[in-house]
Coordinates of C-alpha atoms in Angstrom, one line a residue:
M110 CA -3.3 119.7 21.4
A111 CA -5.0 116.4 20.5
R112 CA -1.8 116.0 18.2
S113 CA 0.7 116.7 21.4
N114 CA -1.5 114.2 24.0
V115 CA -1.4 111.2 21.3
E116 CA 2.3 111.6 21.0
K117 CA 2.9 111.4 24.7
V118 CA 0.5 108.2 24.7
S119 CA 2.4 106.4 22.4
K120 CA 5.8 107.3 24.2
W121 CA 4.2 106.1 27.0
C122 CA 2.7 103.0 25.9
P123 CA 4.7 100.6 23.6
P124 CA 2.5 99.3 20.7
V125 CA 0.1 96.0 21.6
S126 CA -0.1 92.9 19.1
L127 CA -2.7 92.1 17.4
S128 CA -1.4 88.9 16.1
V129 CA -2.9 85.1 18.1
P130 CA 0.7 83.0 19.4
P131 CA 0.4 79.0 17.2
P132 CA -1.1 77.1 19.9
P133 CA 1.6 75.2 21.4
H134 CA 3.3 72.1 19.3
V135 CA 1.9 68.7 20.1
P136 CA 3.2 65.5 18.8
I137 CA 1.2 63.3 17.0
P138 CA 1.0 59.4 17.6
A139 CA 2.4 57.5 14.6
S140 CA 0.5 55.8 12.4
P141 CA -0.1 52.2 12.9
P142 CA 1.8 50.0 10.3
G143 CA 0.0 49.0 7.8
S144 CA -2.6 51.3 8.1
G145 CA -1.1 53.3 4.7
C146 CA -0.7 57.0 6.7
P147 CA 3.0 58.6 6.7
T148 CA 4.3 58.6 9.7
S149 CA 5.2 61.9 12.2
A150 CA 8.9 61.7 9.9
S151 CA 6.7 61.8 6.5
P152 CA 5.4 65.4 5.1
P153 CA 1.6 65.5 6.1
S154 CA -0.7 64.2 3.3
R155 CA -3.9 62.8 3.4
C156 CA -5.3 60.2 5.7
P157 CA -8.0 58.1 6.1
R158 CA -10.7 59.4 8.3
G159 CA -10.2 59.3 12.0
V160 CA -6.8 59.3 11.8
P161 CA -5.2 62.2 11.8
S162 CA -2.4 63.7 9.4
P163 CA 0.8 64.4 11.9
G164 CA 1.5 67.8 12.6
R165 CA -2.5 68.7 12.1
S166 CA -5.5 68.0 14.2
R167 CA -8.9 67.6 13.9
G168 CA -9.6 70.8 14.5
A169 CA -6.9 72.6 11.9
L170 CA -8.7 70.1 8.9
R171 CA -11.8 72.3 10.0
G172 CA -9.9 74.7 9.2
R173 CA -9.9 76.0 12.8
S174 CA -7.4 75.9 16.1
Q175 CA -7.8 73.6 18.6
P176 CA -4.8 73.5 21.0
G177 CA -4.5 69.5 22.0
R178 CA -7.4 67.9 20.1
G179 CA -5.4 66.0 17.5
A180 CA -3.9 63.9 20.3
R181 CA -7.0 63.4 21.7
D182 CA -9.4 62.5 18.6
A183 CA -6.1 60.0 17.8
R184 CA -7.2 58.0 21.4
R185 CA -10.4 57.9 21.0
P186 CA -12.7 55.0 20.0
R187 CA -15.0 55.8 17.2
R188 CA -18.2 54.0 15.5
E189 CA -18.4 52.4 12.0
G190 CA -20.9 50.2 11.2
G191 CA -22.2 50.0 14.3
R192 CA -19.6 48.9 15.8
L193 CA -17.0 50.5 18.4
L194 CA -13.5 50.3 17.2
A195 CA -10.6 52.0 18.2
P196 CA -8.0 53.5 16.3
G197 CA -7.2 51.4 13.1
G198 CA -8.5 48.8 14.9
G199 CA -11.4 47.9 11.4
R200 CA -8.1 46.8 9.5
R201 CA -6.5 45.1 13.0
A202 CA -9.8 42.8 14.2
S203 CA -10.1 42.1 10.3
L204 CA -6.1 40.6 10.5
L205 CA -6.7 38.9 13.6
L206 CA -10.4 36.9 12.8
T207 CA -7.6 35.7 9.7
M208 CA -5.2 34.3 11.5
I209 CA -7.9 33.4 13.8
L210 CA -9.7 31.2 10.7
L211 CA -6.2 30.2 9.3
S212 CA -5.3 28.3 12.7
T213 CA -8.6 26.8 13.1
F214 CA -8.3 25.4 9.8
F215 CA -5.1 24.5 9.9
S216 CA -5.4 22.4 13.0
F217 CA -8.4 20.7 12.1
F218 CA -7.1 19.3 8.3
F219 CA -3.7 18.3 10.5
F220 CA -6.3 16.5 13.2
F221 CA -7.9 14.8 10.8
F222 CA -4.6 13.3 9.1
I223 CA -3.4 12.1 11.9
I224 CA -6.4 10.3 12.8
F225 CA -6.9 8.8 9.3
S226 CA -3.0 7.8 8.5
L227 CA -3.7 5.7 11.7
L228 CA -6.8 3.5 9.7
P229 CA -6.2 0.8 8.6
A230 CA -6.4 1.1 4.2
P231 CA -9.3 0.2 2.6
C232 CA -10.1 -2.7 0.5
L233 CA -9.9 -1.3 -2.9
P234 CA -11.2 -2.9 -6.2
G235 CA -7.9 -5.4 -7.5
P236 CA -5.7 -8.3 -6.8
C237 CA -6.6 -7.9 -2.8
E238 CA -10.3 -8.0 -3.4
P239 CA -11.9 -11.6 -2.6
P240 CA -13.6 -13.4 -5.1
A241 CA -17.3 -12.5 -5.0
A242 CA -18.7 -15.7 -5.7
P243 CA -16.6 -18.1 -4.6
P244 CA -17.0 -21.6 -6.1
D245 CA -17.5 -23.6 -3.1
G246 CA -19.9 -21.0 -1.9
S247 CA -17.9 -20.5 1.8
V248 CA -15.6 -17.9 1.6
V249 CA -18.3 -14.5 2.6
P250 CA -15.6 -11.5 1.2
G251 CA -15.3 -8.8 4.1
G252 CA -17.8 -10.7 6.4
P253 CA -16.4 -10.9 10.2
A254 CA -14.5 -13.4 11.7
G255 CA -15.0 -16.4 14.1
L256 CA -18.7 -18.6 14.6
G257 CA -21.4 -18.3 11.7
A258 CA -24.5 -19.6 11.4
R259 CA -24.2 -21.0 7.8
G260 CA -22.8 -24.0 7.2
G261 CA -21.4 -24.0 10.8
G262 CA -18.1 -23.8 12.4
A263 CA -15.7 -21.2 12.4
R264 CA -13.2 -18.3 10.2
R265 CA -9.5 -19.7 11.2
F266 CA -6.3 -19.0 10.1
P267 CA -5.1 -21.6 7.8
Q268 CA -3.4 -24.7 9.5
A269 CA -1.6 -25.7 6.7
I270 CA -0.5 -22.8 2.6
I271 CA 1.1 -23.7 -0.6
V272 CA 3.2 -21.1 -1.1
G273 CA 4.9 -22.1 -4.2
V274 CA 5.8 -22.2 -7.0
K275 CA 4.5 -20.3 -10.4
K276 CA 4.1 -22.6 -13.0
G277 CA 4.4 -25.9 -10.6
G278 CA 1.1 -27.6 -10.5
T279 CA 0.0 -25.8 -7.5
R280 CA -3.3 -24.9 -9.0
A281 CA -3.9 -29.0 -9.7
L282 CA -2.7 -30.0 -5.6
L283 CA -5.2 -27.3 -4.7
E284 CA -8.7 -28.7 -6.8
F285 CA -6.9 -32.6 -5.6
L286 CA -6.5 -31.6 -2.1
R287 CA -10.8 -30.1 -2.0
A288 CA -11.5 -33.3 -3.0
H289 CA -10.5 -34.5 0.7
P290 CA -13.8 -34.5 3.1
G291 CA -11.0 -32.9 5.9
V292 CA -9.6 -29.9 3.8
R293 CA -11.4 -26.8 3.3
A294 CA -9.7 -24.0 1.1
V295 CA -10.0 -20.6 -0.2
G296 CA -10.3 -20.7 -4.2
A297 CA -9.1 -17.7 -5.7
E298 CA -5.1 -16.3 -4.5
P299 CA -5.5 -14.4 -1.3
H300 CA -2.0 -13.1 -1.9
F301 CA -2.1 -11.5 1.5
F302 CA 1.7 -12.2 2.4
D303 CA 3.1 -10.5 -0.8
R304 CA 0.4 -7.3 -1.5
C305 CA -2.9 -7.0 0.5
Y306 CA -0.3 -7.8 4.1
D307 CA -1.7 -4.0 5.1
K308 CA -5.5 -5.1 5.0
G309 CA -4.6 -7.0 8.1
L310 CA -4.9 -10.8 9.8
R311 CA -8.7 -9.8 10.7
W312 CA -8.7 -8.8 6.2
Y313 CA -6.8 -12.0 6.0
R314 CA -9.5 -14.1 8.5
S315 CA -12.1 -13.5 6.8
L316 CA -11.5 -15.2 3.2
M317 CA -10.8 -17.7 4.7
P318 CA -14.0 -21.0 4.4
R319 CA -15.6 -22.5 7.4
T320 CA -14.8 -25.5 9.3
L321 CA -15.1 -27.4 11.7
E322 CA -13.4 -29.2 14.2
G323 CA -10.9 -31.6 12.6
Q324 CA -10.8 -30.1 9.4
I325 CA -7.4 -28.0 7.5
T326 CA -8.4 -24.4 6.3
M327 CA -5.7 -24.3 3.4
E328 CA -5.2 -21.4 0.8
K329 CA -2.2 -21.6 -2.3
T330 CA -0.4 -18.2 -3.2
P331 CA 2.5 -19.5 -5.4
S332 CA 4.1 -16.2 -5.4
Y333 CA 5.0 -16.1 -2.1
F334 CA 8.1 -18.3 -2.1
V335 CA 9.8 -16.1 -3.9
T336 CA 9.2 -13.2 -2.3
K337 CA 11.4 -12.1 0.5
E338 CA 9.1 -10.8 3.4
A339 CA 6.4 -13.8 2.9
P340 CA 8.2 -16.3 5.7
R341 CA 8.5 -13.9 8.7
R342 CA 4.7 -12.7 7.9
I343 CA 3.9 -16.1 8.1
Y344 CA 6.4 -17.1 11.0
N345 CA 4.1 -14.1 12.8
M346 CA 1.0 -15.4 12.1
S347 CA 1.7 -19.2 13.0
R348 CA 5.1 -20.7 13.7
D349 CA 2.8 -24.0 13.9
T350 CA 1.8 -23.1 9.8
K351 CA 2.7 -26.7 7.4
L352 CA 4.2 -24.9 4.2
I353 CA 3.6 -27.0 0.8
V354 CA 6.1 -26.3 -2.2
V355 CA 5.3 -27.5 -6.0
V356 CA 8.6 -28.0 -7.7
R357 CA 9.4 -28.7 -11.2
N358 CA 12.3 -28.8 -13.5
P359 CA 13.1 -25.1 -13.7
I360 CA 14.1 -25.1 -17.2
T361 CA 10.0 -26.6 -18.2
R362 CA 8.5 -24.4 -15.9
A363 CA 10.1 -21.2 -17.3
I364 CA 9.2 -22.0 -20.5
S365 CA 5.4 -22.6 -19.2
D366 CA 5.9 -18.9 -17.7
Y367 CA 6.7 -17.8 -21.0
T368 CA 3.7 -19.7 -22.8
Q369 CA 1.2 -17.9 -20.2
T370 CA 3.0 -14.8 -20.5
L371 CA 2.7 -14.8 -24.3
S372 CA -0.8 -15.9 -24.5
K373 CA -1.5 -12.6 -22.5
N374 CA 0.8 -10.5 -24.9
P375 CA 2.1 -12.2 -28.0
T376 CA 4.1 -9.0 -28.8
I377 CA 6.8 -10.0 -25.7
P378 CA 10.5 -11.2 -27.2
S379 CA 11.6 -14.2 -27.6
F380 CA 12.2 -16.9 -24.6
Q381 CA 15.5 -16.9 -26.2
A382 CA 15.8 -12.6 -26.2
L383 CA 14.4 -12.5 -22.7
A384 CA 16.1 -15.6 -21.7
F385 CA 20.1 -14.3 -22.5
K386 CA 22.1 -10.4 -21.5
N387 CA 24.1 -11.9 -23.8
I388 CA 22.7 -14.5 -26.1
S389 CA 26.8 -14.7 -28.2
T390 CA 28.3 -15.2 -24.2
G391 CA 25.7 -16.9 -23.0
L392 CA 24.8 -15.0 -19.7
I393 CA 22.1 -15.8 -18.4
D394 CA 19.8 -13.0 -17.6
T395 CA 18.5 -13.6 -13.7
S396 CA 16.7 -10.4 -13.6
W397 CA 13.8 -11.8 -15.5
S398 CA 11.5 -13.7 -13.1
A399 CA 10.9 -16.3 -15.4
V400 CA 14.6 -17.3 -14.8
R401 CA 14.8 -16.5 -11.5
I402 CA 12.1 -18.1 -10.1
G403 CA 13.9 -21.7 -10.5
I404 CA 16.6 -20.8 -8.2
Y405 CA 14.9 -22.4 -5.6
A406 CA 17.7 -23.0 -3.4
K407 CA 18.8 -19.2 -3.4
H408 CA 14.8 -19.0 -1.8
L409 CA 14.2 -22.2 -0.2
D410 CA 17.6 -20.6 2.4
N411 CA 15.0 -17.2 2.7
W412 CA 12.5 -19.7 4.1
L413 CA 14.6 -21.8 6.2
Q414 CA 15.9 -18.9 8.5
Y415 CA 12.1 -18.7 10.1
F416 CA 11.0 -22.4 9.9
P417 CA 12.8 -26.2 10.2
L418 CA 12.8 -28.2 7.5
S419 CA 10.2 -30.5 9.4
K420 CA 7.4 -27.7 8.3
F421 CA 8.1 -28.1 4.6
L422 CA 6.6 -30.6 2.2
F423 CA 8.2 -30.4 -1.2
V424 CA 6.4 -32.3 -4.0
S425 CA 7.4 -33.0 -7.7
G426 CA 5.6 -31.1 -9.9
E427 CA 6.5 -33.7 -12.6
R428 CA 5.7 -37.0 -10.1
L429 CA 1.7 -35.2 -9.8
V430 CA 1.4 -35.1 -13.4
S431 CA 2.9 -39.7 -13.8
D432 CA 1.2 -40.4 -10.4
P433 CA -1.2 -37.9 -9.0
A434 CA -2.3 -41.0 -5.8
G435 CA 1.1 -41.2 -4.5
E436 CA 2.6 -37.5 -4.4
M437 CA -1.5 -37.3 -2.9
G438 CA -0.6 -39.8 -0.1
R439 CA 2.5 -38.3 0.4
V440 CA 0.8 -34.7 1.0
Q441 CA -2.1 -36.2 3.2
D442 CA 0.2 -37.8 5.7
F443 CA 1.5 -34.1 5.5
L444 CA -1.4 -32.9 6.6
G445 CA -2.2 -35.6 9.0
L446 CA -5.1 -37.1 7.0
E447 CA -6.6 -39.8 6.4
R448 CA -5.8 -41.3 2.8
V449 CA -9.4 -40.4 1.5
V450 CA -7.7 -39.6 -2.5
T451 CA -6.8 -42.5 -4.3
D452 CA -6.3 -43.6 -7.2
K453 CA -9.4 -44.2 -8.0
H454 CA -10.3 -40.9 -8.1
F455 CA -8.1 -39.8 -10.8
Y456 CA -7.9 -40.8 -14.8
F457 CA -5.6 -38.7 -17.4
N458 CA -6.7 -36.2 -19.6
E459 CA -5.1 -36.9 -22.9
T460 CA -5.9 -33.7 -24.4
K461 CA -4.8 -32.0 -21.9
G462 CA -1.6 -34.4 -21.0
F463 CA -2.4 -34.1 -17.0
P464 CA -5.0 -36.2 -14.6
C465 CA -8.3 -35.5 -14.2
L466 CA -10.7 -36.0 -11.0
K467 CA -13.0 -38.7 -11.7
K468 CA -16.7 -37.5 -11.1
P469 CA -17.5 -37.3 -7.7
E470 CA -20.6 -39.5 -5.9
G471 CA -23.1 -36.9 -6.5
G472 CA -21.5 -34.9 -8.3
S473 CA -22.3 -33.5 -12.4
K474 CA -19.0 -33.5 -13.7
P475 CA -15.7 -34.7 -13.4
R476 CA -13.3 -31.9 -11.9
C477 CA -10.6 -30.8 -14.4
L478 CA -8.5 -27.3 -14.4
G479 CA -9.9 -24.8 -16.8
K480 CA -8.7 -23.7 -20.8
S481 CA -5.6 -22.1 -19.2
K482 CA -3.9 -25.3 -18.1
G483 CA -2.4 -27.4 -20.4
R484 CA -1.2 -24.9 -23.3
P485 CA 1.2 -26.4 -26.1
H486 CA 5.1 -24.4 -25.6
P487 CA 6.3 -23.1 -27.7
K488 CA 9.6 -24.8 -29.2
I489 CA 12.8 -23.5 -27.8
D490 CA 16.4 -24.1 -29.5
M491 CA 17.9 -27.3 -27.8
Q492 CA 21.2 -25.3 -27.4
V493 CA 19.2 -22.3 -25.4
V494 CA 18.2 -25.5 -23.7
Q495 CA 21.4 -26.8 -22.9
R496 CA 22.9 -23.2 -21.7
L497 CA 20.0 -23.2 -19.0
R498 CA 20.7 -26.8 -18.0
E499 CA 24.3 -25.8 -17.0
F500 CA 23.6 -22.8 -15.7
Y501 CA 21.1 -24.1 -13.0
R502 CA 22.9 -27.5 -11.9
P503 CA 24.4 -26.1 -9.7
F504 CA 21.5 -24.2 -8.1
N505 CA 20.0 -27.7 -8.5
M506 CA 22.2 -30.1 -6.8
K507 CA 22.2 -27.7 -4.0
F508 CA 18.8 -27.9 -3.6
Y509 CA 18.9 -31.5 -3.5
Q510 CA 21.6 -31.2 -0.5
M511 CA 19.1 -29.2 1.2
T512 CA 16.2 -30.8 0.6
G513 CA 17.6 -34.7 0.8
Q514 CA 15.0 -34.8 -2.4
D515 CA 16.9 -36.0 -5.9
F516 CA 13.7 -35.0 -8.3
G517 CA 15.9 -36.0 -10.9
W518 CA 15.9 -32.7 -13.3
D519 CA 19.8 -33.4 -13.9

């Protein structure tokens, strides 16, 4: 009876399944790039804390099924180190902070690079550095231009410059001029218009001695004459600048130039080896500076593009030795000075072979050039001298025509 009742119940009531249907699938957002966690298309793997694996909710990780819980946890902020961060926010925040710091650093670096590139170049030790103790004590290196208490007067740009030539007699001429009360000159060669032009005119004027009204400021740098940019730069300073060029027989000048170099470096080749490209053919090497400087016509042509011939005075280096008072008379006239320096100021130094200034009134001793002046020249083969004479002759003739003076070198 009981069995038949059970069969009747089974017939009318279908069996009930006790299994729980799986929760509906909730898509999990893809992990942020660079998080190290696989995307939803990748097979499930272990992810960092707070980022659920694809297809698994946080509840599933804890062993229980919680439909929809994983998606909510993926969007829920979390705390880490006392800070509230979005999912994956720690890495993104660090990356953003790094980018901001790098951007700020490079911005400041670029800003300061632009600022410092616009500033004038600093005064560095070397050929552009003014002497620490000028002979006359009047130049204060790096000092401000203009009026000053020491000695009175003002620092002015030079009204006259001895621009050349090297080993022509420029030092002797400058020393003779400094004996004149109307002339104040820089003792050392400033080399402003050839080497130190980037220091600016203010720096250049600070090197000048103070002068009173009626006095002339001067400087001498013989390398200006062979510097291509020097005429334009001096013209931009003052087109009224008077220019003095001391010239000498280019062959004698070249030998003197070589002698000076030889005294500093005894291992250099012979004069003949340096003067010729090919000794057998007699081809002159004009790239050697000792030869190139003596092509006066070529250099003067560059200067005449900026200054008229009336702004030049060409002084003979030979006559400056044989007749210093006569050449000094011409120089004083050119500068508009009274002829104060005359023959009574000179005596001939037999040892050195050139004139020196006599002892000035109130002075301690005569003024003569230093030991580096008057060196004995090495003996040069006469065939070499003759070949150089032939080379320079057309240039000398051209120079005579340009200046209107015959210096008697041929």
